[in-house]
Short mmCIF file of C-alpha atoms in Angstrom, two decimals:
data_model
loop_
_atom_site.label_atom_id
_atom_site.label_comp_id
_atom_site.label_asym_id
_atom_site.label_seq_id
_atom_site.Cartn_x
_atom_site.Cartn_y
_atom_site.Cartn_z
CA UNK O 48 -4.83 -10.58 -2.66
CA UNK O 49 -3.14 -7.21 -3.25
CA UNK O 50 0.20 -6.92 -1.47
CA UNK O 51 2.07 -3.77 -0.56
CA UNK O 52 5.15 -3.46 -2.82
CA UNK O 53 8.50 -3.53 -1.10
CA UNK O 54 10.15 -1.07 -3.54
CA UNK O 55 9.13 2.07 -5.45
CA UNK O 56 10.76 4.17 -8.16
CA UNK O 57 12.33 7.56 -7.52
CA UNK O 58 9.28 9.26 -9.03
CA UNK O 59 6.88 7.25 -6.86
CA UNK O 60 8.95 8.01 -3.75
CA UNK O 61 8.94 11.71 -4.62
CA UNK O 62 5.16 11.69 -4.99
CA UNK O 63 4.71 9.88 -1.67
CA UNK O 64 6.89 12.46 0.10
CA UNK O 65 5.65 15.44 -1.97
CA UNK O 66 9.17 16.48 -2.91
CA UNK O 67 11.19 16.72 -6.12
CA UNK O 68 13.03 13.70 -7.50
CA UNK O 69 16.32 15.52 -6.85
CA UNK O 70 15.43 15.56 -3.16
CA UNK O 71 15.12 11.76 -3.22
CA UNK O 72 18.69 11.52 -4.46
CA UNK O 73 19.77 13.86 -1.66
CA UNK O 74 18.04 11.64 0.89
CA UNK O 75 20.04 8.67 -0.43
CA UNK O 76 23.34 10.53 -0.13
CA UNK O 77 22.46 11.42 3.48
CA UNK O 78 21.64 7.79 4.31
CA UNK O 79 17.93 8.44 4.84
CA UNK O 80 16.85 6.18 1.98
CA UNK O 81 18.25 2.88 0.77
CA UNK O 82 18.33 2.18 -2.96
CA UNK O 83 18.98 -0.94 -4.99
CA UNK O 84 19.45 -1.51 -8.74
CA UNK O 85 16.26 -2.47 -10.55
CA UNK O 86 15.82 -5.05 -13.28
CA UNK O 87 15.67 -4.48 -17.04
CA UNK O 88 17.92 -2.61 -19.43
CA UNK O 89 17.68 0.73 -17.67
CA UNK O 90 18.36 -0.74 -14.20
CA UNK O 91 16.75 2.32 -12.63
CA UNK O 92 17.31 2.53 -8.90
CA UNK O 93 14.52 1.36 -6.59
CA UNK O 94 13.81 2.58 -3.07
CA UNK O 95 12.55 0.70 -0.03
CA UNK O 96 8.94 1.50 0.86
CA UNK O 97 9.65 1.19 4.59
CA UNK O 98 12.27 3.98 4.34
CA UNK O 99 9.87 6.22 2.43
CA UNK O 100 7.11 5.57 4.98
CA UNK O 101 9.49 6.34 7.83
CA UNK O 102 10.28 9.73 6.24
CA UNK O 103 6.54 10.32 5.78
CA UNK O 104 5.99 9.71 9.48
CA UNK O 105 8.82 12.05 10.44
CA UNK O 106 7.35 14.74 8.21
CA UNK O 107 3.93 14.20 9.77
CA UNK O 108 5.45 14.45 13.24
CA UNK O 109 7.09 17.80 12.42
CA UNK O 110 3.84 19.18 11.05
CA UNK O 111 1.58 17.90 13.84
CA UNK O 112 3.41 16.22 16.75
CA UNK O 113 0.23 15.44 18.71
CA UNK O 114 -1.50 13.57 15.89
CA UNK O 115 1.68 11.67 15.01
CA UNK O 116 2.12 10.58 18.63
CA UNK O 117 -1.49 9.42 18.72
CA UNK O 118 -1.07 7.45 15.49
CA UNK O 119 2.04 5.80 16.85
CA UNK O 120 -0.12 3.77 19.18
CA UNK O 121 -1.96 2.19 16.23
CA UNK O 122 0.53 0.29 14.04
CA UNK O 123 2.41 3.49 13.22
CA UNK O 124 5.75 4.96 14.17
CA UNK O 125 7.89 2.96 16.61
CA UNK O 126 7.37 4.21 20.16
CA UNK O 127 10.35 2.49 21.80
CA UNK O 128 13.84 1.54 20.72
CA UNK O 129 14.70 -2.14 21.01
CA UNK O 130 17.57 -4.34 19.89
CA UNK O 131 15.63 -7.59 20.30
CA UNK O 132 13.40 -8.44 17.33
CA UNK O 133 13.21 -7.29 13.73
CA UNK O 134 10.13 -8.01 11.60
CA UNK O 135 10.74 -7.53 7.88
CA UNK O 136 9.48 -8.80 4.54
CA UNK O 137 12.18 -11.47 4.76
CA UNK O 138 11.12 -12.90 8.11
CA UNK O 139 11.46 -12.52 11.87
CA UNK O 140 14.89 -12.06 13.44
CA UNK O 141 16.05 -12.27 17.06
CA UNK O 142 19.12 -10.02 17.37
CA UNK O 143 19.82 -10.55 13.67
CA UNK O 144 19.23 -14.34 13.69
CA UNK O 145 16.39 -15.74 11.60
CA UNK O 146 13.82 -17.28 13.96
CA UNK O 147 13.16 -20.22 11.63
CA UNK O 148 16.85 -21.10 11.54
CA UNK O 149 16.99 -20.81 15.33
CA UNK O 150 14.03 -23.19 15.62
CA UNK O 151 15.92 -25.68 13.45
CA UNK O 152 19.30 -25.52 15.17
CA UNK O 153 18.98 -24.21 18.75
CA UNK O 154 16.96 -24.93 21.87
CA UNK O 155 14.81 -22.47 23.76
CA UNK O 156 17.40 -22.06 26.51
CA UNK O 157 20.00 -20.92 23.98
CA UNK O 158 17.53 -18.54 22.38
CA UNK O 159 16.71 -17.11 25.82
CA UNK O 160 20.40 -16.40 26.32
CA UNK O 161 20.52 -14.75 22.89
CA UNK O 162 17.55 -12.49 23.65
CA UNK O 163 18.59 -11.69 27.20
CA UNK O 164 22.29 -11.04 26.66
CA UNK O 165 23.02 -11.00 22.94
CA UNK O 166 24.73 -14.37 22.62
CA UNK O 167 23.23 -17.86 22.25
CA UNK O 168 25.35 -19.50 24.93
CA UNK O 169 25.41 -23.23 25.64
CA UNK O 170 22.24 -23.19 27.72
CA UNK O 171 23.88 -24.97 30.65
CA UNK O 172 23.27 -21.95 32.86
CA UNK O 173 19.60 -22.92 32.88
CA UNK O 174 20.29 -26.34 34.36
CA UNK O 175 20.86 -24.87 37.80
CA UNK O 176 19.93 -26.22 41.17
CA UNK O 177 16.51 -24.71 41.75
CA UNK O 178 16.28 -22.65 44.95
CA UNK O 179 12.50 -22.28 44.94
CA UNK O 180 10.11 -24.59 46.85
CA UNK O 181 8.39 -25.65 43.62
CA UNK O 182 6.80 -28.74 45.18
CA UNK O 183 5.08 -26.58 47.80
CA UNK O 184 3.67 -24.25 45.14
CA UNK O 185 2.33 -27.24 43.21
CA UNK O 186 0.70 -28.58 46.36
CA UNK O 187 -1.01 -25.23 46.94
CA UNK O 188 -2.17 -25.10 43.33
CA UNK O 189 -3.57 -28.62 43.65
CA UNK O 190 -6.20 -27.25 46.03
CA UNK O 191 -7.60 -25.00 43.31
CA UNK O 192 -10.61 -25.93 41.28
CA UNK O 193 -9.82 -28.10 38.27
CA UNK O 194 -11.62 -25.51 36.14
CA UNK O 195 -8.87 -22.96 36.83
CA UNK O 196 -7.21 -22.08 33.54
CA UNK O 197 -3.53 -22.76 32.93
CA UNK O 198 -2.49 -19.09 32.79
CA UNK O 199 -4.33 -18.35 36.01
CA UNK O 200 -2.39 -21.14 37.70
CA UNK O 201 0.84 -19.72 36.32
CA UNK O 202 0.03 -16.26 37.69
CA UNK O 203 -0.73 -17.67 41.15
CA UNK O 204 2.47 -19.71 41.23
CA UNK O 205 4.58 -16.72 40.15
CA UNK O 206 2.93 -14.56 42.81
CA UNK O 207 3.82 -17.12 45.48
CA UNK O 208 7.38 -17.49 44.21
CA UNK O 209 7.99 -13.76 43.99
CA UNK O 210 7.73 -13.54 47.78
CA UNK O 211 10.45 -16.18 48.20
CA UNK O 212 12.92 -15.18 45.46
CA UNK O 213 14.46 -12.17 47.18
CA UNK O 214 17.25 -11.87 44.60
CA UNK O 215 14.63 -10.85 42.02
CA UNK O 216 14.14 -7.55 43.82
CA UNK O 217 17.69 -6.52 42.90
CA UNK O 218 16.98 -5.23 39.39
CA UNK O 219 20.47 -5.86 38.05
CA UNK O 220 20.35 -6.77 34.35
CA UNK O 221 23.82 -8.37 34.56
CA UNK O 222 24.42 -11.74 32.94
CA UNK O 223 24.57 -14.19 35.83
CA UNK O 224 21.89 -12.83 38.14
CA UNK O 225 19.25 -12.17 35.49
CA UNK O 226 19.89 -15.57 33.90
CA UNK O 227 19.38 -17.36 37.20
CA UNK O 228 16.16 -15.49 37.98
CA UNK O 229 14.85 -15.93 34.46
CA UNK O 230 15.69 -19.64 34.53
CA UNK O 231 13.84 -20.06 37.84
CA UNK O 232 10.78 -18.33 36.41
CA UNK O 233 10.71 -20.51 33.29
CA UNK O 234 11.38 -23.70 35.26
CA UNK O 235 8.56 -22.88 37.68
CA UNK O 236 6.17 -22.20 34.82
CA UNK O 237 7.06 -25.47 33.09
CA UNK O 238 6.63 -27.33 36.39
CA UNK O 239 3.17 -25.84 36.86
CA UNK O 240 2.15 -26.78 33.32
CA UNK O 241 3.44 -30.34 33.71
CA UNK O 242 2.29 -30.55 37.37
CA UNK O 243 5.65 -31.94 38.50
CA UNK O 244 9.15 -30.54 39.13
CA UNK O 245 11.71 -32.28 36.92
CA UNK O 246 15.26 -31.20 37.69
CA UNK O 247 18.03 -30.88 35.11
CA UNK O 248 15.77 -31.22 32.08
CA UNK O 249 15.28 -28.75 29.27
CA UNK O 250 11.90 -27.05 29.04
CA UNK O 251 10.96 -28.94 25.88
CA UNK O 252 11.90 -32.27 27.46
CA UNK O 253 9.80 -31.46 30.54
CA UNK O 254 6.77 -30.90 28.30
CA UNK O 255 7.43 -33.99 26.22
CA UNK O 256 7.79 -36.36 29.18
CA UNK O 257 4.56 -35.14 30.76
CA UNK O 258 2.35 -34.53 27.72
CA UNK O 259 3.70 -37.01 25.14
CA UNK O 260 5.75 -39.61 27.07
CA UNK O 261 5.50 -42.22 24.30
CA UNK O 262 6.71 -39.95 21.48
CA UNK O 263 10.13 -38.38 22.00
CA UNK O 264 9.88 -36.73 18.58
CA UNK O 265 7.60 -34.12 20.12
CA UNK O 266 10.56 -32.61 21.99
CA UNK O 267 11.57 -31.08 18.68
CA UNK O 268 8.08 -29.68 18.17
CA UNK O 269 7.82 -28.23 21.68
CA UNK O 270 11.23 -26.63 21.34
CA UNK O 271 10.39 -25.10 17.96
CA UNK O 272 7.04 -23.76 19.21
CA UNK O 273 8.66 -22.13 22.25
CA UNK O 274 11.30 -20.45 20.07
CA UNK O 275 8.74 -19.20 17.55
CA UNK O 276 6.70 -17.72 20.41
CA UNK O 277 9.64 -16.18 22.28
CA UNK O 278 9.26 -12.62 21.01
CA UNK O 279 7.44 -10.55 18.41
CA UNK O 280 8.67 -7.00 18.79
CA UNK O 281 6.33 -4.57 20.62
CA UNK O 282 3.08 -6.55 20.71
CA UNK O 283 0.65 -5.66 23.48
CA UNK O 284 2.13 -7.92 26.18
CA UNK O 285 5.74 -7.00 25.36
CA UNK O 286 4.88 -3.30 25.53
CA UNK O 287 3.29 -3.96 28.92
CA UNK O 288 6.51 -5.70 29.98
CA UNK O 289 8.44 -2.53 29.14
CA UNK O 290 6.01 -0.34 31.06
CA UNK O 291 5.98 -2.56 34.15
CA UNK O 292 9.76 -2.88 34.15
CA UNK O 293 10.14 0.89 33.75
CA UNK O 294 8.26 1.25 37.05
CA UNK O 295 11.03 -0.86 38.68
CA UNK O 296 8.91 -3.95 39.19
CA UNK O 297 10.65 -7.34 39.42
CA UNK O 298 10.85 -9.91 36.63
CA UNK O 299 8.10 -11.89 38.36
CA UNK O 300 5.71 -8.92 38.20
CA UNK O 301 6.69 -8.33 34.58
CA UNK O 302 5.78 -11.89 33.60
CA UNK O 303 2.54 -11.79 35.62
CA UNK O 304 1.54 -8.62 33.78
CA UNK O 305 2.44 -10.24 30.50
CA UNK O 306 0.24 -13.23 31.31
CA UNK O 307 -2.71 -10.96 32.06
CA UNK O 308 -2.32 -9.17 28.73
CA UNK O 309 -1.75 -12.36 26.75
CA UNK O 310 -5.18 -13.69 27.71
CA UNK O 311 -6.97 -10.97 25.74
CA UNK O 312 -8.90 -12.22 22.72
CA UNK O 313 -6.94 -9.88 20.44
CA UNK O 314 -3.70 -11.44 21.64
CA UNK O 315 -2.96 -15.00 22.77
CA UNK O 316 -6.54 -15.50 23.90
CA UNK O 317 -7.46 -15.90 20.23
CA UNK O 318 -6.29 -19.51 20.63
CA UNK O 319 -9.48 -20.16 22.64
CA UNK O 320 -11.52 -18.85 19.70
CA UNK O 321 -9.57 -21.07 17.32
CA UNK O 322 -10.27 -24.12 19.50
CA UNK O 323 -13.99 -23.34 19.44
CA UNK O 324 -13.92 -22.83 15.67
CA UNK O 325 -12.07 -26.10 15.02
CA UNK O 326 -14.75 -27.96 16.98
CA UNK O 327 -17.20 -26.95 14.25
CA UNK O 328 -15.06 -28.49 11.50
CA UNK O 329 -15.25 -32.20 12.29
CA UNK O 330 -13.91 -33.35 8.91
CA UNK O 331 -11.89 -31.72 6.08
CA UNK O 332 -14.87 -31.74 3.71
CA UNK O 333 -16.84 -29.57 6.16
CA UNK O 334 -14.33 -26.69 6.02
CA UNK O 335 -16.00 -24.83 3.18
CA UNK O 336 -19.50 -25.15 4.65
CA UNK O 337 -18.49 -23.97 8.14
CA UNK O 338 -16.36 -21.08 6.92
CA UNK O 339 -18.98 -19.90 4.43
CA UNK O 340 -21.69 -19.98 7.09
CA UNK O 341 -19.57 -18.00 9.51
CA UNK O 342 -18.66 -15.37 6.94
CA UNK O 343 -22.29 -14.96 5.88
CA UNK O 344 -23.23 -14.37 9.53
CA UNK O 345 -20.64 -11.61 9.69
CA UNK O 346 -18.34 -13.64 11.95
CA UNK O 347 -14.57 -13.55 11.66
CA UNK O 348 -12.44 -16.65 11.20
CA UNK O 349 -10.00 -16.36 14.11
CA UNK O 350 -6.22 -16.30 13.62
CA UNK O 351 -6.23 -15.64 9.88
CA UNK O 352 -4.67 -12.59 8.25
CA UNK O 353 -1.82 -10.77 10.02
CA UNK O 354 -1.16 -7.10 9.26
CA UNK O 355 2.59 -7.66 9.35
CA UNK O 356 2.55 -10.71 7.08
CA UNK O 357 0.50 -10.24 3.89
CA UNK O 358 2.38 -13.21 2.37
CA UNK O 359 1.85 -15.43 5.40
CA UNK O 360 3.19 -15.66 8.95
CA UNK O 361 6.61 -17.39 8.59
CA UNK O 362 6.33 -18.80 12.11
CA UNK O 363 3.02 -20.50 11.30
CA UNK O 364 4.35 -21.78 7.99
CA UNK O 365 7.36 -23.39 9.67
CA UNK O 366 5.41 -25.01 12.52
CA UNK O 367 2.74 -26.37 10.18
CA UNK O 368 5.43 -27.75 7.86
CA UNK O 369 6.99 -29.58 10.81
CA UNK O 370 3.63 -31.10 11.68
CA UNK O 371 3.08 -32.19 8.08
CA UNK O 372 6.49 -33.88 8.05
CA UNK O 373 5.96 -35.69 11.34
CA UNK O 374 2.20 -36.44 11.39
CA UNK O 375 1.00 -36.24 7.76
CA UNK O 376 -2.08 -38.44 8.35
CA UNK O 377 -3.29 -36.97 11.65
CA UNK O 378 -7.05 -36.18 11.34
CA UNK O 379 -6.78 -32.88 13.23
CA UNK O 380 -3.98 -31.72 10.98
CA UNK O 381 -5.94 -32.66 7.87
CA UNK O 382 -8.89 -30.55 9.09
CA UNK O 383 -6.61 -27.58 9.71
CA UNK O 384 -5.00 -27.90 6.29
CA UNK O 385 -8.43 -27.99 4.65
CA UNK O 386 -9.38 -24.83 6.54
CA UNK O 387 -6.18 -23.10 5.43
CA UNK O 388 -6.79 -24.01 1.78
CA UNK O 389 -10.42 -22.89 1.94
CA UNK O 390 -9.56 -19.58 3.61
CA UNK O 391 -6.86 -18.89 1.04
CA UNK O 392 -9.33 -19.49 -1.79
CA UNK O 393 -12.24 -17.56 -0.28
CA UNK O 394 -10.52 -14.61 1.39
CA UNK O 395 -6.82 -14.72 0.50
CA UNK O 396 -6.00 -14.77 4.22
CA UNK O 397 -3.37 -17.08 5.68
CA UNK O 398 -3.02 -18.52 9.21
CA UNK O 399 -1.10 -16.91 12.04
CA UNK O 400 1.09 -18.58 14.65
CA UNK O 401 -1.93 -18.84 16.97
CA UNK O 402 -3.73 -21.12 14.51
CA UNK O 403 -0.60 -23.25 14.12
CA UNK O 404 -0.25 -23.63 17.90
CA UNK O 405 -3.83 -24.87 18.27
CA UNK O 406 -3.33 -27.23 15.33
CA UNK O 407 -0.21 -28.59 17.02
CA UNK O 408 -2.02 -29.05 20.35
CA UNK O 409 -4.89 -30.92 18.71
CA UNK O 410 -2.61 -33.03 16.51
CA UNK O 411 -0.65 -34.15 19.58
CA UNK O 412 -3.85 -34.45 21.68
CA UNK O 413 -2.46 -32.17 24.38
CA UNK O 414 -4.41 -31.11 27.50
CA UNK O 415 -6.89 -28.20 27.36
CA UNK O 416 -5.32 -24.72 27.21
CA UNK O 417 -2.04 -26.20 25.93
CA UNK O 418 -1.77 -23.91 22.92
CA UNK O 419 -2.01 -20.77 25.04
CA UNK O 420 0.22 -22.35 27.71
CA UNK O 421 2.94 -22.97 25.11
CA UNK O 422 2.53 -19.42 23.88
CA UNK O 423 2.88 -18.07 27.43
CA UNK O 424 5.94 -20.15 28.33
CA UNK O 425 7.72 -19.17 25.13
CA UNK O 426 6.74 -15.50 25.25
CA UNK O 427 7.94 -15.22 28.85
CA UNK O 428 11.45 -15.42 27.41
CA UNK O 429 10.70 -12.28 25.42
CA UNK O 430 9.03 -10.46 28.31
CA UNK O 431 12.12 -11.02 30.43
CA UNK O 432 14.32 -9.77 27.58
CA UNK O 433 12.21 -6.60 27.24
CA UNK O 434 12.37 -6.05 30.99
CA UNK O 435 16.16 -6.37 31.04
CA UNK O 436 16.36 -3.91 28.16
CA UNK O 437 14.17 -1.49 30.10
CA UNK O 438 16.15 -1.89 33.34
CA UNK O 439 19.31 -0.98 31.43
CA UNK O 440 17.57 2.06 29.91
CA UNK O 441 16.43 3.27 33.33
CA UNK O 442 13.66 5.55 32.05
CA UNK O 443 10.08 5.60 33.28
CA UNK O 444 7.53 5.09 30.50
CA UNK O 445 4.85 7.65 31.27
CA UNK O 446 2.89 8.94 28.25
CA UNK O 447 0.57 11.94 28.54
CA UNK O 448 -3.16 11.78 27.87
CA UNK O 449 -5.06 14.06 25.52
CA UNK O 450 -7.84 15.22 27.84
CA UNK O 451 -11.35 15.06 26.32
CA UNK O 452 -13.47 15.41 29.47
CA UNK O 453 -15.38 18.23 31.15
CA UNK O 454 -13.38 21.46 31.47
CA UNK O 455 -13.37 23.71 34.55
CA UNK O 456 -15.23 27.02 34.28
CA UNK O 457 -13.46 30.25 33.35
CA UNK O 458 -12.59 31.02 36.98
CA UNK O 459 -10.58 27.84 37.23
CA UNK O 460 -12.94 26.34 39.77
CA UNK O 461 -13.89 22.70 39.30
CA UNK O 462 -17.45 22.06 38.23
CA UNK O 463 -19.55 19.77 40.41
#
């Protein structure tokens, strides 16, 4: 598989930017390009591709602002400033902290504090006396059809709670208030997923006691999965969180909007497609046959190949490694590993976090929809963080449309 190089020479950078090599050196002196010594006897300086691409985008914007703004909505220039998550060739970072290291050493409550307020914190602020009538919400949800999906139940519960949590309508991003509201939202969501309120427990422990009561080791897995899911820069649902928060909606409405977006098949809803696909591979030796048949029919293998991770999604790699350490002989895991190996050989594509979440859910024999439910609970931490960032910014996000419809006649009168 061909990978995009991370560094280029001065001559290559000059050709990409259509300038002289001397101009490249000037960009370095002005701090617009970063350079590092190369290898070999000459040790010629090398330049980061991401810096060169950023200058290309700025040049494009100056030449044609409308086309550059349009391209920004399709994996192009950043459209919002954020101090939350960095995605680089070296990994994913929450406020400068490597997400894999966080998954090893912290719990999701501490990571929420880091994303919301810039410091990990002890996490005790989450173990608050809950002021919401969670038991009543669960009773109302119990009347719903058993076919109601997990995220739909979460949305209904949050809608009910938003009417009772009056403090949430004070959009103050300060430490104590936002932490309390955020903690109530996460606790309610975990209670809905586990179908029981469990006071003074961490989110991962709540999941473990309900879903895997005989295996306390899974607390570590649940915690890691939640942290890995917590944020991923400006994905579709996190961008929606910014937009909704910019309209001065409460944190409850922000999370509800995030849940609606997450269910799309090009976002978290891909986990449903992965579940369906894994049903076709009943044994490791069937992986090649099933994948080949799908590819020949023109069908995609869901949750493989991520634009941001040509060398593999580090979140998926970490979660799958944990599963291999803890449940090396699990049949579901063996099937997934066979699929990964086959896909790597046939297409060069590697699994995303979505595939790892479904593999985890099937390895632990969790209830239906658990992979997406875990994704939603973890990502809610990020949605709240994006909302707090937007509240502090105070600006309304209101892009303009490029009109392509019917024009009025020359007199300015509307055509009917």
